[in-house]
Amino acid sequence: MTTVSKLIKIKGLVQGVGFRPFIYRLATSHQLSGSVENNNTGVEVLVEGAESSVAQFISDIPSLLPLAASISEISVSEREITGFSSFSITKSRTLSDEVTEVSPDIGVCNACLSDMKNQPNRLAYPFTNCTNCGPRFTIIHDLPYDREKTSMRIFEMCPFCRDEYSNILDRRFHAQPVACKHCGPHYTLYYNGQQFTDTETILKTIARLLMEGEIVAMKGLGGYHLACHPFNEKTLAELRLRKSREGKPFALMFKNTGSVRQYLHLNKIEEDLLTSWRKPIVLLKIKKQFAHLVSTGLDTAGAMLPYMPFHYLLFEQLDLPAIVLTSGNVADEPIIIDNNEALRTLKPIAGAVLTYNREIYNRTDDSVAFVAGGSSRLIRRSRSFAPSPVQLTVKTEGIFAAGAELVNCFCIGKGEQAILSQHIGDLKNLETLEFYTESAERFKQLFRFEPHLAVADKHPDYLSSRFAKEMGIPLLLVQHHHAHIASCMAENRLDEKVIGISLDGTGLGDDGNIWGGEFLLCDLSESRRFTHFEYIPQPGGDTVSKQPWRMMLAYLYHYFGGAVAERFPHFFQNIGRKDMEAVLFLLKSGINTPLTSSAGRLFDAVSALLDVCRYSSYHAEAPMRLEAVANKNTDQAYNFSFDKVVSFRKTFGEIISDLAAGEEVAEVAGKFHNTVVNVIVEVSKRIRKQNGLNLVVLSGGTFQNRILLEKAEQKLKLVNFVVYSQSDIPSNDGGIALGQLAIAAKRRELEDLK
Ligand code: ZN
Ligand code: ZN
Ligand code: FE
């Protein structure tokens, strides 16, 4: 038997996820001696033993990983035999400013759920966790990840917890948030002028209140939620009113996958995503309706499963398949995390407020995803995803990318990684801007990040651009749609010339117009516009987002002249005469009427034309409704023309004829989707012919449209294009910061080579 000694260096998400005890157990099970240690670049393992056992050990590491761990890099080298007598875990070392990953929060594991039924000091204890589950990013102040540097520091471990924490063979070995009934955090319910701290009373009271149609505010993992009965229209109407949330759908938390299946369609990939340890909200097709005011007429609902022990305990008391669970905030403000603020702000909304005494340090919303083309597609990246990094192929150290405006995330560069912040939100909101500034500061500290180069959107009025400018370091401005494409390239590790198709709502163009239906020839550093959707006047600028009918009028006016009101009176039946005249005045005079090539605005116009949505109450409602009504099985399409730019004149003419002939709205909407798909394929073919490019990169918020994304990918592949789209990073503006960072990193690399 040959004895060997090997040094194994592992990078990735390997801290705060039970990695060292896992290595310890694995090594001892193979009768190996040696050591394992954490340092800020990852984990180092030294093993000695029989050659075959060492080989088996190494191959077991990736296949038997703890649930939330992931390996980005593993290297093995030969060592001189030192003759260890046993295997041990050595103390953490700080090597440099390089840091390893901060684990995102992990949904409660089955072993902990079972402890809550069996361990006397954890019976129904709602803060039970272990090295495989529990809060992480939301409670961390600083690195290395130790209890002292989390909001668990105020809770002194009892002897029982300390034993588990110190025992290498225990599932709670070095589980920083370890807690039990005797030493950990606890809940308090504020109801009816009283405070309740007994868990059973709390659960019974909340269950009763929810059943009776009351709204309850509950502190979650990354912030407060508002919960209510999913069948009670009256309560839901009240919730919408008090929260100032008119039409945007509410998410639901289901008791289990069985109850999901009763109400929603769920395929295998969707089920895997829904039940994964990240427990995101997954958008699923509706089978059986809850109250109308949950999904407000859309054909999908956002579903998630319990992820905190408390959620499980609550469902045990509730005779409901699901509850509405929406963010605890008013209108578009950030989700509330502070107990006093919750009592102040959420009390007028909710009949009862549930708090607990462990501080949420980093705010995270529930993440949102859907499945298209067999892959999961994140559209809001926050709880349980942030702050996991994206591995790039260029050096990113010291770059701060400010992101966009409406769906903001920022991004920092460490080594060759891009670390995206959690979803921040709409920066036009003062509270959200504060959240942005505060989070940027926290990322600097947490990741030992020192910015040397800032990168921002070209739009001078974006508050993120102003923030970047005020940092007082060199600043690079990047065009919005180049950033979208670069985001998709970075996610897919592409670094070559591609056909970039950015279909999006908005984005300031190089010519000062509003871009958003763009076909770019680009690589990571440079971008050139090949063609775009025809410019259409956008009467009233940003006001069109609330009034899609304005874009309908603009398209009709642009294609069919000034007498549209007389020619097509039926399209304007529900529009006020004065409003109409005001918009016609804008169109005729050109006052406050920028030009736009936006795909989002095109979808707005068609949605309004079909009377699917003429007034919208939330962002992107008109395109979402158009998708929801569309018959995706139709294979017919309308004509369009593509000379220098892509014109939809023919499309609009044919839609109007179809409608006049009494064609179903579903059919027209389906044909319109196919038309846009055909545009994508036609233009790509032209570019391939002229420039020889064969790689198509799809990004921009419009690709959150599942019909469009799936059909575009299919049809492009059918004519032999290689197609990339976004999956782990949002194709909406939440992914912009990653693209900005990748562009800045690439340009810096090219500068350095000169
Ligand atoms: Zn656990
Ligand atoms: Zn304890
Ligand atoms: Fe965008």
mmCIF file of N, CA and C in Angstrom, residues 23 47 80 92 101 161 175 191 218 221 226 274 288 290 295 411 459 495 513 515 548 616 643 699 707 729:
data_model
loop_
_atom_site.group_PDB
_atom_site.id
_atom_site.type_symbol
_atom_site.label_atom_id
_atom_site.label_comp_id
_atom_site.label_asym_id
_atom_site.label_seq_id
_atom_site.Cartn_x
_atom_site.Cartn_y
_atom_site.Cartn_z
ATOM 1 N N ILE A 23 -15.607 18.038 5.626
ATOM 2 C CA ILE A 23 -14.302 17.519 5.235
ATOM 3 C C ILE A 23 -13.742 16.607 6.339
ATOM 4 N N VAL A 47 -4.176 16.114 3.349
ATOM 5 C CA VAL A 47 -4.515 14.731 3.726
ATOM 6 C C VAL A 47 -3.372 13.770 3.458
ATOM 7 N N GLU A 80 5.195 16.458 0.670
ATOM 8 C CA GLU A 80 6.041 15.519 1.411
ATOM 9 C C GLU A 80 5.211 14.921 2.530
ATOM 10 N N SER A 92 -9.043 29.467 11.930
ATOM 11 C CA SER A 92 -9.091 30.324 10.734
ATOM 12 C C SER A 92 -7.896 31.263 10.673
ATOM 13 N N GLU A 101 -16.285 33.816 -0.036
ATOM 14 C CA GLU A 101 -17.680 34.178 -0.197
ATOM 15 C C GLU A 101 -18.435 34.294 1.114
ATOM 16 N N CYS A 161 -26.080 24.426 23.857
ATOM 17 C CA CYS A 161 -25.744 24.912 22.513
ATOM 18 C C CYS A 161 -24.224 24.965 22.331
ATOM 19 N N ALA A 175 -21.801 26.411 13.959
ATOM 20 C CA ALA A 175 -22.974 27.061 13.355
ATOM 21 C C ALA A 175 -23.155 28.377 14.107
ATOM 22 N N TYR A 191 -50.593 42.773 19.735
ATOM 23 C CA TYR A 191 -51.966 42.675 19.272
ATOM 24 C C TYR A 191 -52.909 43.183 20.349
ATOM 25 N N MET A 218 -45.523 40.257 9.802
ATOM 26 C CA MET A 218 -44.646 39.260 10.426
ATOM 27 C C MET A 218 -43.203 39.501 10.013
ATOM 28 N N LEU A 221 -37.072 36.736 7.283
ATOM 29 C CA LEU A 221 -35.622 36.562 7.348
ATOM 30 C C LEU A 221 -34.897 37.836 6.902
ATOM 31 N N LEU A 226 -46.307 41.178 5.027
ATOM 32 C CA LEU A 226 -47.712 41.322 5.405
ATOM 33 C C LEU A 226 -48.425 40.073 4.920
ATOM 34 N N LEU A 274 -38.518 25.631 -6.833
ATOM 35 C CA LEU A 274 -39.396 25.987 -5.717
ATOM 36 C C LEU A 274 -38.932 25.353 -4.407
ATOM 37 N N LYS A 288 -56.215 26.836 -10.594
ATOM 38 C CA LYS A 288 -57.449 27.115 -9.870
ATOM 39 C C LYS A 288 -57.244 28.439 -9.128
ATOM 40 N N PHE A 290 -57.315 31.737 -6.694
ATOM 41 C CA PHE A 290 -57.566 32.283 -5.367
ATOM 42 C C PHE A 290 -58.457 33.503 -5.583
ATOM 43 N N SER A 295 -53.913 37.808 -7.931
ATOM 44 C CA SER A 295 -53.153 37.903 -9.186
ATOM 45 C C SER A 295 -53.735 38.919 -10.157
ATOM 46 N N CYS A 411 -22.817 46.662 -8.014
ATOM 47 C CA CYS A 411 -21.936 45.508 -8.118
ATOM 48 C C CYS A 411 -20.514 45.949 -7.799
ATOM 49 N N HIS A 459 -27.004 57.830 -18.509
ATOM 50 C CA HIS A 459 -28.087 58.757 -18.164
ATOM 51 C C HIS A 459 -27.666 59.653 -17.004
ATOM 52 N N ASP A 495 -16.415 36.295 -24.162
ATOM 53 C CA ASP A 495 -15.514 37.422 -24.338
ATOM 54 C C ASP A 495 -15.117 37.458 -25.806
ATOM 55 N N ASN A 513 -31.730 59.850 -27.881
ATOM 56 C CA ASN A 513 -33.084 59.295 -27.886
ATOM 57 C C ASN A 513 -33.185 58.139 -26.885
ATOM 58 N N TRP A 515 -33.546 54.520 -26.213
ATOM 59 C CA TRP A 515 -33.370 53.239 -26.910
ATOM 60 C C TRP A 515 -34.048 52.099 -26.153
ATOM 61 N N PRO A 548 -50.464 53.427 -21.166
ATOM 62 C CA PRO A 548 -50.039 52.782 -22.410
ATOM 63 C C PRO A 548 -50.823 53.275 -23.637
ATOM 64 N N SER A 616 -52.196 51.605 -16.796
ATOM 65 C CA SER A 616 -51.545 50.576 -15.995
ATOM 66 C C SER A 616 -51.283 51.089 -14.592
ATOM 67 N N ASP A 643 -35.668 47.739 -43.392
ATOM 68 C CA ASP A 643 -34.738 48.307 -44.354
ATOM 69 C C ASP A 643 -33.553 48.817 -43.550
ATOM 70 N N SER A 699 -30.839 39.998 -24.130
ATOM 71 C CA SER A 699 -31.050 40.551 -22.791
ATOM 72 C C SER A 699 -32.015 41.730 -22.853
ATOM 73 N N ILE A 707 -43.012 33.786 -23.548
ATOM 74 C CA ILE A 707 -43.324 33.374 -24.922
ATOM 75 C C ILE A 707 -42.220 33.866 -25.852
ATOM 76 N N ILE A 729 -28.809 35.785 -13.520
ATOM 77 C CA ILE A 729 -28.781 37.238 -13.365
ATOM 78 C C ILE A 729 -29.987 37.796 -14.115
#
